[in-house]
Amino acid sequence: MRWSPDGRFLAYGDGAVVPAAGGAVSHPLGRTFGWQWRPGTHELVGATPGGGLLLARPGAAAERLLPEGWGAANPFFDRSGKVLGLVRERATHRFELWQVLWPTRTPQQAAAGSRLGDPPILATISPAGGWVFWWTGTRSNSIMADGLPLMVKGTALGALGPRVAQTLVYPEFLAWCGARLLLAAGGDRYATHGKRLLLASPPLPGYGQRWRVRDLSRDASRSWISPACSPARRSVAVSAGRNWFETRFGLERRSIWSLRFDGGRRRLTSPGVASDELPRWSRDGRYVLFVRTRKGQGSFRLVDVRTGRDIGLRAQVPSGIGYYDHYGWANLTDWSR
């Protein structure tokens, strides 16, 4: 579920769109296998079941960007809306990473080869393009549940770059902070165990494609997930709880923390027997929106970053089961700021 960047529409499911003010549900792309709003617009891009790529605006006919049979999947825009990343399957188990560049909408190959994974899962693109990140996927759901290597490649460079880190395959475990990437890193499927908050910075000149990584959490007594960079890019809101293997699901007891890049840190919430998940900043940086989870039921709350005041909102999130201590609130919610 995602708002259009201008807040006029809400898209969900297989590319269904409804006006924010209410009205009929439409499918401007038809039925899709993955879709994305283009940043700064209310254009929707989606891959078709036949491997084509379409662009549409609510209320207008769809435009074809790539033909059926091309092999398009997993579309993902950079923040500027000028670079769209794609996974392409040319033949069985033969994958490539491509980009479509605006305004010409020109496709160009970014990476190819067996090291991409089977299949690769596009994770994110650097805000100004130039770097593409993906997980080296596998057809084993059990192996994937324990996390996959996050890889990187400069699109204008030759060989593939080295592994950045091992992470669980959840989009909200990654977040951009300017040109730097925040990631909740750590293997095994338990979100409550062994997750560190890393800050990855682009390579220095002469160091090829090796991104510089440092531990921002610096506290192994807690497991850190779902980072969000503040608008001023001076701190990170993150959800963290006891570092352990739970005896049963539902005992996460996470709190929202603020970690400053200069080393300062502060716990913003104390939920008691509940668990506070998925922090998101307000545009002015004064508030952090989060989901308070208890017995699989979620409720929206705000915390004032300056005062620590915790404010309940009249909104509930449908109940869900925490899969190895991870809840799907990121797929069920969005915030138009």
PDB file of C-alpha atoms in Angstrom, residues 14-238:
ATOM      1  CA  ASP A  14      -1.869  -5.892  -7.695  1.00  0.00           C
ATOM      2  CA  GLY A  15      -1.818  -2.250  -8.839  1.00  0.00           C
ATOM      3  CA  ALA A  16      -5.318  -1.195  -7.781  1.00  0.00           C
ATOM      4  CA  VAL A  17      -5.666   2.597  -7.366  1.00  0.00           C
ATOM      5  CA  VAL A  18      -8.262   4.608  -5.462  1.00  0.00           C
ATOM      6  CA  PRO A  19      -8.499   8.442  -5.143  1.00  0.00           C
ATOM      7  CA  ALA A  20      -7.564   9.747  -1.693  1.00  0.00           C
ATOM      8  CA  ALA A  21     -10.824  11.718  -1.615  1.00  0.00           C
ATOM      9  CA  GLY A  22     -12.792   8.532  -2.297  1.00  0.00           C
ATOM     10  CA  GLY A  23     -14.192   7.037  -5.464  1.00  0.00           C
ATOM     11  CA  ALA A  24     -14.069   3.994  -7.684  1.00  0.00           C
ATOM     12  CA  VAL A  25     -11.166   1.546  -7.689  1.00  0.00           C
ATOM     13  CA  SER A  26      -9.295   1.305 -11.000  1.00  0.00           C
ATOM     14  CA  HIS A  27      -6.402  -0.718 -12.428  1.00  0.00           C
ATOM     15  CA  PRO A  28      -4.567   1.761 -14.702  1.00  0.00           C
ATOM     16  CA  LEU A  29      -1.830  -0.814 -15.392  1.00  0.00           C
ATOM     17  CA  GLY A  30      -4.095  -3.831 -15.491  1.00  0.00           C
ATOM     18  CA  ARG A  31      -2.884  -6.612 -13.211  1.00  0.00           C
ATOM     19  CA  THR A  32       0.824  -6.296 -12.442  1.00  0.00           C
ATOM     20  CA  PHE A  33       3.667  -8.303 -10.931  1.00  0.00           C
ATOM     21  CA  GLY A  34       5.197  -5.398  -9.049  1.00  0.00           C
ATOM     22  CA  TRP A  35       4.599  -1.660  -9.338  1.00  0.00           C
ATOM     23  CA  GLN A  36       6.113   1.624  -8.150  1.00  0.00           C
ATOM     24  CA  TRP A  37       5.023   5.271  -8.040  1.00  0.00           C
ATOM     25  CA  ARG A  38       7.496   7.470  -9.854  1.00  0.00           C
ATOM     26  CA  PRO A  39       8.797  10.022  -7.293  1.00  0.00           C
ATOM     27  CA  GLY A  40       7.506  13.560  -7.784  1.00  0.00           C
ATOM     28  CA  THR A  41       4.599  12.438  -9.997  1.00  0.00           C
ATOM     29  CA  HIS A  42       1.428  10.363  -9.922  1.00  0.00           C
ATOM     30  CA  GLU A  43       2.783   8.063 -12.617  1.00  0.00           C
ATOM     31  CA  LEU A  44       2.634   4.368 -11.844  1.00  0.00           C
ATOM     32  CA  VAL A  45       5.062   1.884 -13.415  1.00  0.00           C
ATOM     33  CA  GLY A  46       4.471  -1.864 -13.328  1.00  0.00           C
ATOM     34  CA  ALA A  47       5.744  -5.129 -14.782  1.00  0.00           C
ATOM     35  CA  THR A  48       3.121  -7.199 -16.580  1.00  0.00           C
ATOM     36  CA  PRO A  49       2.600 -10.971 -16.170  1.00  0.00           C
ATOM     37  CA  GLY A  50       4.133 -11.359 -19.650  1.00  0.00           C
ATOM     38  CA  GLY A  51       7.346  -9.533 -18.733  1.00  0.00           C
ATOM     39  CA  GLY A  52       6.534  -6.162 -20.288  1.00  0.00           C
ATOM     40  CA  LEU A  53       6.684  -2.761 -18.600  1.00  0.00           C
ATOM     41  CA  LEU A  54       3.874  -0.191 -18.524  1.00  0.00           C
ATOM     42  CA  LEU A  55       3.503   3.383 -17.310  1.00  0.00           C
ATOM     43  CA  ALA A  56       0.096   4.863 -16.460  1.00  0.00           C
ATOM     44  CA  ARG A  57      -1.574   7.765 -14.730  1.00  0.00           C
ATOM     45  CA  PRO A  58      -4.929   7.292 -12.987  1.00  0.00           C
ATOM     46  CA  GLY A  59      -7.675   8.056 -15.491  1.00  0.00           C
ATOM     47  CA  ALA A  60      -5.410   7.775 -18.544  1.00  0.00           C
ATOM     48  CA  ALA A  61      -4.467   4.968 -20.904  1.00  0.00           C
ATOM     49  CA  ALA A  62      -1.281   3.053 -20.128  1.00  0.00           C
ATOM     50  CA  GLU A  63       1.895   3.617 -22.165  1.00  0.00           C
ATOM     51  CA  ARG A  64       4.203   0.754 -23.014  1.00  0.00           C
ATOM     52  CA  LEU A  65       7.844   1.207 -21.967  1.00  0.00           C
ATOM     53  CA  LEU A  66       9.077  -2.317 -22.747  1.00  0.00           C
ATOM     54  CA  PRO A  67       7.404  -5.003 -24.876  1.00  0.00           C
ATOM     55  CA  GLU A  68       5.786  -8.208 -23.681  1.00  0.00           C
ATOM     56  CA  GLY A  69       8.317 -10.998 -23.445  1.00  0.00           C
ATOM     57  CA  TRP A  70      11.165  -8.624 -22.515  1.00  0.00           C
ATOM     58  CA  GLY A  71      11.481 -10.285 -19.091  1.00  0.00           C
ATOM     59  CA  ALA A  72      10.878  -7.285 -16.799  1.00  0.00           C
ATOM     60  CA  ALA A  73      10.355  -7.781 -13.075  1.00  0.00           C
ATOM     61  CA  ASN A  74      10.934  -6.086  -9.701  1.00  0.00           C
ATOM     62  CA  PRO A  75      10.802  -2.380 -10.804  1.00  0.00           C
ATOM     63  CA  PHE A  76      12.355   0.080  -8.341  1.00  0.00           C
ATOM     64  CA  PHE A  77      12.863   3.854  -8.709  1.00  0.00           C
ATOM     65  CA  ASP A  78      15.657   5.912  -7.259  1.00  0.00           C
ATOM     66  CA  ARG A  79      14.595   8.940  -5.186  1.00  0.00           C
ATOM     67  CA  SER A  80      14.912  11.367  -8.074  1.00  0.00           C
ATOM     68  CA  GLY A  81      12.476   9.445 -10.272  1.00  0.00           C
ATOM     69  CA  LYS A  82      15.011   9.572 -13.116  1.00  0.00           C
ATOM     70  CA  VAL A  83      16.308   5.991 -12.810  1.00  0.00           C
ATOM     71  CA  LEU A  84      14.154   2.860 -12.741  1.00  0.00           C
ATOM     72  CA  GLY A  85      15.913  -0.389 -11.896  1.00  0.00           C
ATOM     73  CA  LEU A  86      14.690  -3.733 -13.238  1.00  0.00           C
ATOM     74  CA  VAL A  87      15.499  -7.405 -13.042  1.00  0.00           C
ATOM     75  CA  ARG A  88      15.438  -9.042 -16.471  1.00  0.00           C
ATOM     76  CA  GLU A  89      15.172 -12.779 -17.126  1.00  0.00           C
ATOM     77  CA  ARG A  90      16.340 -13.514 -20.674  1.00  0.00           C
ATOM     78  CA  ALA A  91      16.083 -17.304 -20.398  1.00  0.00           C
ATOM     79  CA  THR A  92      15.587 -19.827 -17.637  1.00  0.00           C
ATOM     80  CA  HIS A  93      17.931 -18.905 -14.745  1.00  0.00           C
ATOM     81  CA  ARG A  94      19.738 -16.242 -16.806  1.00  0.00           C
ATOM     82  CA  PHE A  95      19.277 -12.864 -15.157  1.00  0.00           C
ATOM     83  CA  GLU A  96      20.428  -9.299 -15.697  1.00  0.00           C
ATOM     84  CA  LEU A  97      19.983  -5.950 -13.945  1.00  0.00           C
ATOM     85  CA  TRP A  98      18.814  -3.064 -16.117  1.00  0.00           C
ATOM     86  CA  GLN A  99      17.968   0.617 -15.757  1.00  0.00           C
ATOM     87  CA  VAL A 100      15.446   2.759 -17.605  1.00  0.00           C
ATOM     88  CA  LEU A 101      16.591   6.385 -17.673  1.00  0.00           C
ATOM     89  CA  TRP A 102      14.295   9.420 -17.751  1.00  0.00           C
ATOM     90  CA  PRO A 103      13.363  11.602 -19.584  1.00  0.00           C
ATOM     91  CA  THR A 104      14.357   9.550 -22.659  1.00  0.00           C
ATOM     92  CA  ARG A 105      13.121   6.281 -21.048  1.00  0.00           C
ATOM     93  CA  THR A 106      16.193   4.582 -22.482  1.00  0.00           C
ATOM     94  CA  PRO A 107      16.960   1.073 -21.161  1.00  0.00           C
ATOM     95  CA  GLN A 108      20.564   0.132 -20.452  1.00  0.00           C
ATOM     96  CA  GLN A 109      22.151  -2.912 -18.851  1.00  0.00           C
ATOM     97  CA  ALA A 110      23.754  -2.455 -15.416  1.00  0.00           C
ATOM     98  CA  ALA A 111      24.962  -5.971 -14.541  1.00  0.00           C
ATOM     99  CA  ALA A 112      24.843  -9.589 -15.727  1.00  0.00           C
ATOM    100  CA  GLY A 113      26.271 -12.972 -14.811  1.00  0.00           C
ATOM    101  CA  SER A 114      25.724 -15.960 -12.551  1.00  0.00           C
ATOM    102  CA  ARG A 115      26.860 -14.052  -9.439  1.00  0.00           C
ATOM    103  CA  LEU A 116      23.669 -11.997  -9.518  1.00  0.00           C
ATOM    104  CA  GLY A 117      21.672 -14.835  -7.917  1.00  0.00           C
ATOM    105  CA  ASP A 118      18.885 -17.166  -8.956  1.00  0.00           C
ATOM    106  CA  PRO A 119      16.931 -14.932  -9.114  1.00  0.00           C
ATOM    107  CA  PRO A 120      18.412 -11.592  -7.994  1.00  0.00           C
ATOM    108  CA  ILE A 121      16.093  -9.409  -5.907  1.00  0.00           C
ATOM    109  CA  LEU A 122      16.500  -5.692  -6.557  1.00  0.00           C
ATOM    110  CA  ALA A 123      16.881  -3.980  -3.169  1.00  0.00           C
ATOM    111  CA  THR A 124      17.454  -0.275  -3.833  1.00  0.00           C
ATOM    112  CA  ILE A 125      19.167   2.289  -6.074  1.00  0.00           C
ATOM    113  CA  SER A 126      21.303   5.158  -4.832  1.00  0.00           C
ATOM    114  CA  PRO A 127      19.374   8.477  -4.733  1.00  0.00           C
ATOM    115  CA  ALA A 128      21.107   9.945  -7.777  1.00  0.00           C
ATOM    116  CA  GLY A 129      21.483   6.616  -9.575  1.00  0.00           C
ATOM    117  CA  GLY A 130      24.918   5.201 -10.302  1.00  0.00           C
ATOM    118  CA  TRP A 131      24.783   2.367  -7.735  1.00  0.00           C
ATOM    119  CA  VAL A 132      22.425  -0.598  -7.736  1.00  0.00           C
ATOM    120  CA  PHE A 133      21.961  -2.914  -4.729  1.00  0.00           C
ATOM    121  CA  TRP A 134      20.428  -6.368  -4.863  1.00  0.00           C
ATOM    122  CA  TRP A 135      20.110  -9.544  -2.842  1.00  0.00           C
ATOM    123  CA  THR A 136      21.586 -12.684  -4.414  1.00  0.00           C
ATOM    124  CA  GLY A 137      18.323 -14.586  -4.344  1.00  0.00           C
ATOM    125  CA  THR A 138      17.721 -18.315  -4.184  1.00  0.00           C
ATOM    126  CA  ARG A 139      14.786 -20.542  -5.008  1.00  0.00           C
ATOM    127  CA  SER A 140      14.913 -22.020  -1.503  1.00  0.00           C
ATOM    128  CA  ASN A 141      12.474 -20.171   0.759  1.00  0.00           C
ATOM    129  CA  SER A 142      14.148 -21.673   3.822  1.00  0.00           C
ATOM    130  CA  ILE A 143      17.586 -20.343   2.872  1.00  0.00           C
ATOM    131  CA  MET A 144      16.101 -16.950   1.951  1.00  0.00           C
ATOM    132  CA  ALA A 145      14.379 -16.671   5.337  1.00  0.00           C
ATOM    133  CA  ASP A 146      17.798 -16.635   7.034  1.00  0.00           C
ATOM    134  CA  GLY A 147      18.932 -13.612   5.047  1.00  0.00           C
ATOM    135  CA  LEU A 148      20.828 -13.092   1.814  1.00  0.00           C
ATOM    136  CA  PRO A 149      24.021 -11.263   0.799  1.00  0.00           C
ATOM    137  CA  LEU A 150      23.371  -7.642  -0.176  1.00  0.00           C
ATOM    138  CA  MET A 151      25.517  -6.839  -3.204  1.00  0.00           C
ATOM    139  CA  VAL A 152      26.394  -3.562  -4.944  1.00  0.00           C
ATOM    140  CA  LYS A 153      27.611  -2.477  -8.351  1.00  0.00           C
ATOM    141  CA  GLY A 154      28.439   0.881  -9.836  1.00  0.00           C
ATOM    142  CA  THR A 155      26.390   0.932 -13.029  1.00  0.00           C
ATOM    143  CA  ALA A 156      29.195   2.630 -14.975  1.00  0.00           C
ATOM    144  CA  LEU A 157      31.835   0.198 -13.642  1.00  0.00           C
ATOM    145  CA  GLY A 158      32.814  -3.249 -14.889  1.00  0.00           C
ATOM    146  CA  ALA A 159      33.056  -6.157 -12.439  1.00  0.00           C
ATOM    147  CA  LEU A 160      30.553  -6.704  -9.659  1.00  0.00           C
ATOM    148  CA  GLY A 161      31.369  -5.123  -6.326  1.00  0.00           C
ATOM    149  CA  PRO A 162      31.920  -7.057  -3.076  1.00  0.00           C
ATOM    150  CA  ARG A 163      29.194  -8.026  -0.641  1.00  0.00           C
ATOM    151  CA  VAL A 164      28.042  -5.148   1.586  1.00  0.00           C
ATOM    152  CA  ALA A 165      26.444  -7.246   4.349  1.00  0.00           C
ATOM    153  CA  GLN A 166      24.061 -10.119   5.067  1.00  0.00           C
ATOM    154  CA  THR A 167      20.506  -8.894   5.724  1.00  0.00           C
ATOM    155  CA  LEU A 168      16.976 -10.201   5.933  1.00  0.00           C
ATOM    156  CA  VAL A 169      15.038  -9.539   2.724  1.00  0.00           C
ATOM    157  CA  TYR A 170      12.746  -6.804   4.028  1.00  0.00           C
ATOM    158  CA  PRO A 171      12.743  -3.424   2.207  1.00  0.00           C
ATOM    159  CA  GLU A 172      12.244  -1.504   5.480  1.00  0.00           C
ATOM    160  CA  PHE A 173      15.570  -2.882   6.743  1.00  0.00           C
ATOM    161  CA  LEU A 174      17.242  -0.454   4.293  1.00  0.00           C
ATOM    162  CA  ALA A 175      17.001   3.365   4.281  1.00  0.00           C
ATOM    163  CA  TRP A 176      18.892   6.143   2.501  1.00  0.00           C
ATOM    164  CA  CYS A 177      20.420   9.035   4.397  1.00  0.00           C
ATOM    165  CA  GLY A 178      21.647  11.336   1.659  1.00  0.00           C
ATOM    166  CA  ALA A 179      24.256   9.355  -0.277  1.00  0.00           C
ATOM    167  CA  ARG A 180      24.749   6.878   2.600  1.00  0.00           C
ATOM    168  CA  LEU A 181      22.767   3.688   3.135  1.00  0.00           C
ATOM    169  CA  LEU A 182      21.453   2.527   6.510  1.00  0.00           C
ATOM    170  CA  LEU A 183      20.891  -1.188   6.886  1.00  0.00           C
ATOM    171  CA  ALA A 184      19.833  -3.627   9.595  1.00  0.00           C
ATOM    172  CA  ALA A 185      22.416  -6.365   9.047  1.00  0.00           C
ATOM    173  CA  GLY A 186      22.690  -9.875  10.398  1.00  0.00           C
ATOM    174  CA  GLY A 187      21.845 -13.421   9.380  1.00  0.00           C
ATOM    175  CA  ASP A 188      19.278 -15.900  10.779  1.00  0.00           C
ATOM    176  CA  ARG A 189      15.549 -15.350  10.465  1.00  0.00           C
ATOM    177  CA  TYR A 190      14.852 -13.942  13.934  1.00  0.00           C
ATOM    178  CA  ALA A 191      14.489 -10.155  13.794  1.00  0.00           C
ATOM    179  CA  THR A 192      15.136 -10.118  17.548  1.00  0.00           C
ATOM    180  CA  HIS A 193      18.565 -11.709  17.233  1.00  0.00           C
ATOM    181  CA  GLY A 194      21.903 -10.333  16.101  1.00  0.00           C
ATOM    182  CA  LYS A 195      20.773  -7.372  13.997  1.00  0.00           C
ATOM    183  CA  ARG A 196      23.165  -4.413  13.908  1.00  0.00           C
ATOM    184  CA  LEU A 197      22.531  -0.988  12.429  1.00  0.00           C
ATOM    185  CA  LEU A 198      25.228  -0.327   9.828  1.00  0.00           C
ATOM    186  CA  LEU A 199      26.003   2.839   7.893  1.00  0.00           C
ATOM    187  CA  ALA A 200      27.440   2.229   4.427  1.00  0.00           C
ATOM    188  CA  SER A 201      29.179   5.090   2.612  1.00  0.00           C
ATOM    189  CA  PRO A 202      30.269   5.233  -1.053  1.00  0.00           C
ATOM    190  CA  PRO A 203      33.852   4.173  -1.851  1.00  0.00           C
ATOM    191  CA  LEU A 204      36.659   6.670  -1.659  1.00  0.00           C
ATOM    192  CA  PRO A 205      38.393   7.498  -4.963  1.00  0.00           C
ATOM    193  CA  GLY A 206      40.721   4.682  -5.952  1.00  0.00           C
ATOM    194  CA  TYR A 207      38.923   2.031  -3.850  1.00  0.00           C
ATOM    195  CA  GLY A 208      36.780   0.596  -6.630  1.00  0.00           C
ATOM    196  CA  GLN A 209      33.348  -0.560  -5.524  1.00  0.00           C
ATOM    197  CA  ARG A 210      34.066  -1.349  -1.860  1.00  0.00           C
ATOM    198  CA  TRP A 211      31.572   0.609   0.235  1.00  0.00           C
ATOM    199  CA  ARG A 212      32.784   1.687   3.682  1.00  0.00           C
ATOM    200  CA  VAL A 213      30.702   0.182   6.490  1.00  0.00           C
ATOM    201  CA  ARG A 214      30.618   1.068  10.189  1.00  0.00           C
ATOM    202  CA  ASP A 215      28.460  -0.079  13.080  1.00  0.00           C
ATOM    203  CA  LEU A 216      26.166   2.776  14.117  1.00  0.00           C
ATOM    204  CA  SER A 217      24.329   0.824  16.831  1.00  0.00           C
ATOM    205  CA  ARG A 218      27.424  -0.193  18.854  1.00  0.00           C
ATOM    206  CA  ASP A 219      25.275  -2.159  21.318  1.00  0.00           C
ATOM    207  CA  ALA A 220      25.151  -5.949  20.976  1.00  0.00           C
ATOM    208  CA  SER A 221      22.717  -6.294  23.885  1.00  0.00           C
ATOM    209  CA  ARG A 222      19.919  -5.183  21.527  1.00  0.00           C
ATOM    210  CA  SER A 223      18.794  -6.191  18.045  1.00  0.00           C
ATOM    211  CA  TRP A 224      18.265  -3.157  15.766  1.00  0.00           C
ATOM    212  CA  ILE A 225      15.832  -3.054  12.828  1.00  0.00           C
ATOM    213  CA  SER A 226      13.822  -0.725  10.536  1.00  0.00           C
ATOM    214  CA  PRO A 227      16.006   2.428  10.411  1.00  0.00           C
ATOM    215  CA  ALA A 228      14.690   5.809   9.230  1.00  0.00           C
ATOM    216  CA  CYS A 229      16.924   8.820   8.547  1.00  0.00           C
ATOM    217  CA  SER A 230      15.844  12.187   9.942  1.00  0.00           C
ATOM    218  CA  PRO A 231      15.075  14.947   7.408  1.00  0.00           C
ATOM    219  CA  ALA A 232      18.142  16.881   8.621  1.00  0.00           C
ATOM    220  CA  ARG A 233      20.283  13.724   8.209  1.00  0.00           C
ATOM    221  CA  ARG A 234      21.793  14.108  11.683  1.00  0.00           C
ATOM    222  CA  SER A 235      20.137  11.138  13.370  1.00  0.00           C
ATOM    223  CA  VAL A 236      18.335   7.849  12.804  1.00  0.00           C
ATOM    224  CA  ALA A 237      15.114   6.560  14.337  1.00  0.00           C
ATOM    225  CA  VAL A 238      15.282   2.798  14.774  1.00  0.00           C
TER     226      VAL A 238
END
